Amino acid sequence: MAEKAPFHRIAAFLKHRLTAWNTSGEGIHSPYLFELVRFILRDGNSYYCFEDIERRRELLLACPDEIEVVDYGSQGSPEGRKVTRRVCDIARTHLERPAVGQALFRIVNWVSRQEKRPLSILELGTSFGITTAYLAAPDSRNRVVTMEGSREVLKVAQGVWRALKMENIEWMEGPIDDTLFSTRAHVRDGSPSLPESLDIAYLDANHTYEATMRYAACLLPKLTEKGILIIDDIHYSEAMERAWNELKADARVPTTMDRSHVGLHLEGPHPLQRHRNAKM
């Protein structure tokens, strides 16, 4: 399967380009989703934090330091695989593209405008904390909890957040299958790590069918009335595409959006059954 994955991703991208619709939001009758689509896809503004976050990315891409990484990733090993890698190599292969991070920023910013209150945000898969920074940047009152299995990777991410002066990020270290499902999991100050409810959950961790379905089953009940579950790499492999298709058909998910690289599950009162599987 690993050898087929790159070819699968190319085919999935081409299929998406040929079948995507509603890229302008036209034809969507719900004002809620219409504004979301237009806000995310049509917003070309470069916000105040983008330059600072991207400067941290550039430094990571130029850093030759070696660290020991515990990889729980797409191979799905419960023990993890320890390897020594350069920071720059990890940054080049594992960090999300700027467009993805900036889309996450816009989603959080938009939900904050809608709710007019601090948000509760969870990220599965910290990496070097670049996407975490985009999730945390829209409002310092928002609470962002992020989970990372590798201690040395998490230390690099903490340095990124310190440089950006972001103090609304909490972290959990350890295998996500332990931390996400543990009632005793704690963050840096010893307080319970998982909020009772979530406004936004971003899943970018173990890219296997089993893990994706397991994490989604845990997170969906925690979403607020208008909560959003964002799943990364939905066309990464045939297994991830199967997970995405099954989640699209889940009765608990009123509406989904396929953004090629990521998929959005939207909870709450969205009268959009006719648009539940929109590609954009």
CSV table of C-alpha atoms in Angstrom, one decimal:
chain,number,residue,atom,x,y,z
A,1,MET,CA,0.0,0.0,0.0
A,2,ALA,CA,2.8,2.4,0.8
A,3,GLU,CA,4.2,2.2,-2.7
A,4,LYS,CA,0.7,2.9,-4.2
A,5,ALA,CA,0.0,5.9,-2.0
A,6,PRO,CA,1.8,8.6,-4.2
A,7,PHE,CA,0.0,7.4,-7.3
A,8,HIS,CA,-3.3,7.3,-5.4
A,9,ARG,CA,-2.8,10.9,-4.2
A,10,ILE,CA,-2.1,12.1,-7.8
A,11,ALA,CA,-5.2,10.3,-9.1
A,12,ALA,CA,-7.3,11.7,-6.2
A,13,PHE,CA,-6.1,15.2,-6.9
A,14,LEU,CA,-7.0,15.0,-10.6
A,15,LYS,CA,-10.4,13.6,-9.8
A,16,HIS,CA,-11.1,16.4,-7.3
A,17,ARG,CA,-10.1,19.0,-9.8
A,18,LEU,CA,-12.5,17.6,-12.4
A,19,THR,CA,-15.4,17.1,-10.0
A,20,ALA,CA,-15.1,20.0,-7.5
A,21,TRP,CA,-18.0,22.5,-7.4
A,22,ASN,CA,-19.2,25.4,-5.4
A,23,THR,CA,-15.8,27.0,-5.3
A,24,SER,CA,-17.5,30.4,-5.3
A,25,GLY,CA,-20.3,29.4,-2.9
A,26,GLU,CA,-23.0,29.9,-5.5
A,27,GLY,CA,-26.0,27.6,-5.1
A,28,ILE,CA,-25.6,27.1,-1.4
A,29,HIS,CA,-28.9,28.2,0.3
A,30,SER,CA,-27.7,28.2,3.9
A,31,PRO,CA,-26.3,31.7,4.8
A,32,TYR,CA,-24.1,29.9,7.4
A,33,LEU,CA,-22.3,27.7,4.9
A,34,PHE,CA,-22.4,30.3,2.1
A,35,GLU,CA,-20.4,32.7,4.3
A,36,LEU,CA,-18.0,30.0,5.4
A,37,VAL,CA,-17.2,29.0,1.8
A,38,ARG,CA,-16.8,32.5,0.7
A,39,PHE,CA,-14.8,33.5,3.8
A,40,ILE,CA,-12.3,30.6,3.4
A,41,LEU,CA,-12.0,30.4,-0.4
A,42,ARG,CA,-12.3,34.0,-1.4
A,43,ASP,CA,-10.3,35.7,1.4
A,44,GLY,CA,-7.0,36.7,-0.1
A,45,ASN,CA,-5.9,38.9,2.8
A,46,SER,CA,-2.5,38.3,4.4
A,47,TYR,CA,-3.2,38.5,8.1
A,48,TYR,CA,-0.9,40.1,10.6
A,49,CYS,CA,0.5,36.8,11.9
A,50,PHE,CA,1.2,35.0,8.6
A,51,GLU,CA,4.6,36.6,8.0
A,52,ASP,CA,5.8,35.8,11.6
A,53,ILE,CA,4.7,32.2,11.4
A,54,GLU,CA,6.2,31.6,8.0
A,55,ARG,CA,9.5,33.1,9.2
A,56,ARG,CA,9.6,30.3,11.9
A,57,ARG,CA,9.0,27.8,9.1
A,58,GLU,CA,11.9,29.1,7.1
A,59,LEU,CA,14.2,28.8,10.2
A,60,LEU,CA,13.1,25.2,10.6
A,61,LEU,CA,13.7,24.4,7.0
A,62,ALA,CA,17.3,25.7,7.4
A,63,CYS,CA,18.0,24.0,10.7
A,64,PRO,CA,20.6,21.1,10.4
A,65,ASP,CA,20.2,20.0,14.0
A,66,GLU,CA,19.5,16.3,14.6
A,67,ILE,CA,16.8,15.0,16.9
A,68,GLU,CA,15.4,11.6,17.9
A,69,VAL,CA,11.9,11.1,16.6
A,70,VAL,CA,9.4,8.6,17.8
A,71,ASP,CA,7.2,8.0,14.7
A,72,TYR,CA,3.7,6.5,15.4
A,73,GLY,CA,2.5,7.8,11.9
A,74,SER,CA,0.9,6.0,9.0
A,75,GLN,CA,2.5,2.6,9.8
A,76,GLY,CA,0.3,2.4,12.9
A,77,SER,CA,2.9,0.9,15.3
A,78,PRO,CA,1.7,1.2,18.9
A,79,GLU,CA,5.3,1.2,20.1
A,80,GLY,CA,6.5,3.8,17.7
A,81,ARG,CA,9.7,3.7,15.6
A,82,LYS,CA,12.7,5.7,16.8
A,83,VAL,CA,14.8,7.4,14.2
A,84,THR,CA,17.3,10.2,14.2
A,85,ARG,CA,16.6,12.9,11.6
A,86,ARG,CA,17.5,16.5,10.9
A,87,VAL,CA,15.1,19.2,11.8
A,88,CYS,CA,15.2,20.6,8.2
A,89,ASP,CA,14.3,17.2,6.7
A,90,ILE,CA,11.3,16.8,9.1
A,91,ALA,CA,10.1,20.3,8.3
A,92,ARG,CA,10.4,19.7,4.6
A,93,THR,CA,8.3,16.5,4.6
A,94,HIS,CA,6.0,16.9,7.6
A,95,LEU,CA,4.9,20.5,7.9
A,96,GLU,CA,1.6,21.5,6.2
A,97,ARG,CA,1.8,23.9,3.3
A,98,PRO,CA,1.2,27.6,4.2
A,99,ALA,CA,-2.1,27.5,2.4
A,100,VAL,CA,-3.4,24.8,4.7
A,101,GLY,CA,-2.3,26.6,7.9
A,102,GLN,CA,-3.7,29.9,6.6
A,103,ALA,CA,-7.1,28.2,5.8
A,104,LEU,CA,-7.1,26.9,9.4
A,105,PHE,CA,-6.5,30.4,10.6
A,106,ARG,CA,-9.4,31.7,8.5
A,107,ILE,CA,-11.7,28.9,9.8
A,108,VAL,CA,-10.9,29.7,13.4
A,109,ASN,CA,-11.2,33.4,12.8
A,110,TRP,CA,-14.6,32.9,11.1
A,111,VAL,CA,-16.0,30.6,13.9
A,112,SER,CA,-14.8,33.2,16.5
A,113,ARG,CA,-16.7,35.9,14.7
A,114,GLN,CA,-19.8,33.7,14.6
A,115,GLU,CA,-19.7,32.6,18.3
A,116,LYS,CA,-18.4,35.8,19.8
A,117,ARG,CA,-16.7,33.9,22.6
A,118,PRO,CA,-13.4,32.1,23.3
A,119,LEU,CA,-13.2,28.8,21.4
A,120,SER,CA,-12.0,25.4,22.5
A,121,ILE,CA,-9.7,23.8,19.9
A,122,LEU,CA,-8.0,20.4,19.8
A,123,GLU,CA,-5.2,19.3,17.4
A,124,LEU,CA,-4.1,15.7,17.0
A,125,GLY,CA,-0.5,15.7,15.7
A,126,THR,CA,1.6,18.8,16.6
A,127,SER,CA,4.7,18.2,14.5
A,128,PHE,CA,6.8,21.4,14.8
A,129,GLY,CA,3.8,23.5,15.9
A,130,ILE,CA,3.3,25.6,12.7
A,131,THR,CA,-0.3,24.6,12.2
A,132,THR,CA,-0.8,24.9,16.0
A,133,ALA,CA,0.4,28.5,15.7
A,134,TYR,CA,-2.1,29.2,12.9
A,135,LEU,CA,-4.9,27.7,15.1
A,136,ALA,CA,-3.9,29.8,18.1
A,137,ALA,CA,-3.2,33.1,16.4
A,138,PRO,CA,-6.8,34.4,15.6
A,139,ASP,CA,-7.6,35.1,19.3
A,140,SER,CA,-5.4,34.8,22.4
A,141,ARG,CA,-8.4,34.0,24.5
A,142,ASN,CA,-9.0,30.7,22.6
A,143,ARG,CA,-7.8,27.5,24.2
A,144,VAL,CA,-5.7,25.3,21.9
A,145,VAL,CA,-4.7,21.8,23.1
A,146,THR,CA,-2.4,19.9,20.9
A,147,MET,CA,-1.1,16.3,21.1
A,148,GLU,CA,2.3,15.0,20.0
A,149,GLY,CA,3.9,11.6,20.5
A,150,SER,CA,7.5,12.6,20.1
A,151,ARG,CA,9.2,14.5,23.0
A,152,GLU,CA,12.0,16.0,20.9
A,153,VAL,CA,9.6,17.2,18.2
A,154,LEU,CA,7.4,18.8,20.9
A,155,LYS,CA,10.4,20.6,22.3
A,156,VAL,CA,11.0,22.2,18.9
A,157,ALA,CA,7.4,23.2,18.6
A,158,GLN,CA,7.5,24.8,22.1
A,159,GLY,CA,10.4,26.9,20.9
A,160,VAL,CA,8.4,28.1,17.9
A,161,TRP,CA,5.5,29.1,20.2
A,162,ARG,CA,7.8,30.9,22.6
A,163,ALA,CA,9.3,32.9,19.7
A,164,LEU,CA,5.8,33.8,18.5
A,165,LYS,CA,4.8,34.8,22.1
A,166,MET,CA,1.8,32.5,22.0
A,167,GLU,CA,0.6,31.6,25.5
A,168,ASN,CA,-2.8,30.0,24.7
A,169,ILE,CA,-1.4,26.7,23.6
A,170,GLU,CA,-1.4,23.6,25.9
A,171,TRP,CA,0.3,20.4,25.0
A,172,MET,CA,0.0,16.7,25.7
A,173,GLU,CA,3.0,14.4,25.2
A,174,GLY,CA,2.7,10.7,24.3
A,175,PRO,CA,1.0,8.4,21.9
A,176,ILE,CA,-2.3,9.9,20.9
A,177,ASP,CA,-4.1,6.5,21.5
A,178,ASP,CA,-3.0,6.9,25.1
A,179,THR,CA,-3.5,10.6,25.7
A,180,LEU,CA,-6.8,11.0,23.8
A,181,PHE,CA,-8.5,8.2,25.5
A,182,SER,CA,-7.0,8.6,29.0
A,183,THR,CA,-9.1,10.3,31.7
A,184,ARG,CA,-5.9,11.0,33.6
A,185,ALA,CA,-4.2,12.9,30.8
A,186,HIS,CA,-2.7,16.2,31.9
A,187,VAL,CA,-1.1,19.3,30.3
A,188,ARG,CA,1.7,21.5,31.5
A,189,ASP,CA,-0.1,23.0,34.5
A,190,GLY,CA,-1.6,19.6,35.7
A,191,SER,CA,-5.1,20.5,34.8
A,192,PRO,CA,-7.3,18.1,32.8
A,193,SER,CA,-6.3,18.4,29.2
A,194,LEU,CA,-9.4,17.5,27.2
A,195,PRO,CA,-12.3,20.0,27.2
A,196,GLU,CA,-15.7,18.6,27.7
A,197,SER,CA,-16.8,20.2,24.4
A,198,LEU,CA,-14.9,21.3,21.2
A,199,ASP,CA,-15.6,24.0,18.7
A,200,ILE,CA,-12.9,22.8,16.3
A,201,ALA,CA,-10.9,19.6,16.2
A,202,TYR,CA,-8.0,19.1,13.7
A,203,LEU,CA,-7.0,15.6,13.0
A,204,ASP,CA,-3.5,15.3,11.5
A,205,ALA,CA,-1.9,12.3,13.2
A,206,ASN,CA,-1.9,8.5,12.4
A,207,HIS,CA,-2.9,8.3,8.8
A,208,THR,CA,-4.5,4.9,8.9
A,209,TYR,CA,-8.1,3.9,8.4
A,210,GLU,CA,-8.4,2.4,11.9
A,211,ALA,CA,-6.9,5.3,13.7
A,212,THR,CA,-8.9,7.9,11.8
A,213,MET,CA,-12.2,6.1,12.5
A,214,ARG,CA,-11.2,5.6,16.2
A,215,TYR,CA,-10.3,9.3,16.7
A,216,ALA,CA,-13.4,10.6,14.8
A,217,ALA,CA,-15.6,8.4,16.9
A,218,CYS,CA,-14.1,10.0,20.0
A,219,LEU,CA,-14.2,13.6,18.8
A,220,LEU,CA,-17.6,13.8,17.1
A,221,PRO,CA,-19.6,13.6,20.3
A,222,LYS,CA,-17.5,16.3,21.8
A,223,LEU,CA,-18.3,18.9,19.1
A,224,THR,CA,-20.5,21.8,20.0
A,225,GLU,CA,-23.7,22.5,18.1
A,226,LYS,CA,-21.8,24.2,15.3
A,227,GLY,CA,-18.5,22.4,15.8
A,228,ILE,CA,-16.2,21.5,13.0
A,229,LEU,CA,-14.0,18.4,12.6
A,230,ILE,CA,-11.2,18.9,10.1
A,231,ILE,CA,-9.4,15.8,8.8
A,232,ASP,CA,-6.1,16.1,7.1
A,233,ASP,CA,-4.9,14.0,4.1
A,234,ILE,CA,-8.3,12.5,3.3
A,235,HIS,CA,-6.9,11.3,-0.1
A,236,TYR,CA,-3.5,10.2,1.3
A,237,SER,CA,-4.2,6.5,0.6
A,238,GLU,CA,-7.0,4.2,-0.4
A,239,ALA,CA,-7.5,3.5,3.3
A,240,MET,CA,-7.8,7.2,4.2
A,241,GLU,CA,-10.2,7.7,1.4
A,242,ARG,CA,-12.3,4.8,2.7
A,243,ALA,CA,-12.4,6.4,6.1
A,244,TRP,CA,-13.5,9.7,4.6
A,245,ASN,CA,-16.3,8.1,2.6
A,246,GLU,CA,-17.6,6.3,5.7
A,247,LEU,CA,-17.5,9.4,7.8
A,248,LYS,CA,-19.3,11.3,5.1
A,249,ALA,CA,-22.1,8.8,5.3
A,250,ASP,CA,-22.3,9.0,9.1
A,251,ALA,CA,-25.7,10.0,10.3
A,252,ARG,CA,-24.2,12.3,13.0
A,253,VAL,CA,-22.5,14.4,10.3
A,254,PRO,CA,-25.1,16.8,8.6
A,255,THR,CA,-22.6,18.4,6.2
A,256,THR,CA,-19.2,17.7,4.7
A,257,MET,CA,-16.8,19.6,2.5
A,258,ASP,CA,-14.0,18.1,0.5
A,259,ARG,CA,-11.2,20.6,0.1
A,260,SER,CA,-9.0,18.1,-1.7
A,261,HIS,CA,-6.2,18.0,0.9
A,262,VAL,CA,-8.5,18.2,4.0
A,263,GLY,CA,-12.1,17.4,4.7
A,264,LEU,CA,-14.5,19.3,7.0
A,265,HIS,CA,-17.3,17.7,9.0
A,266,LEU,CA,-19.8,20.3,10.2
A,267,GLU,CA,-22.1,19.7,13.1
A,268,GLY,CA,-25.2,21.5,14.1
A,269,PRO,CA,-28.3,22.9,12.4
A,270,HIS,CA,-27.1,23.2,8.8
A,271,PRO,CA,-30.2,22.6,6.6
A,272,LEU,CA,-27.9,21.3,3.8
A,273,GLN,CA,-28.6,17.6,3.2
A,274,ARG,CA,-28.4,18.4,-0.6
A,275,HIS,CA,-24.9,19.8,0.0
A,276,ARG,CA,-23.6,17.3,2.6
A,277,ASN,CA,-20.8,16.0,0.3
A,278,ALA,CA,-19.8,19.2,-1.4
A,279,LYS,CA,-16.4,19.3,-3.1
A,280,MET,CA,-14.7,22.7,-3.1
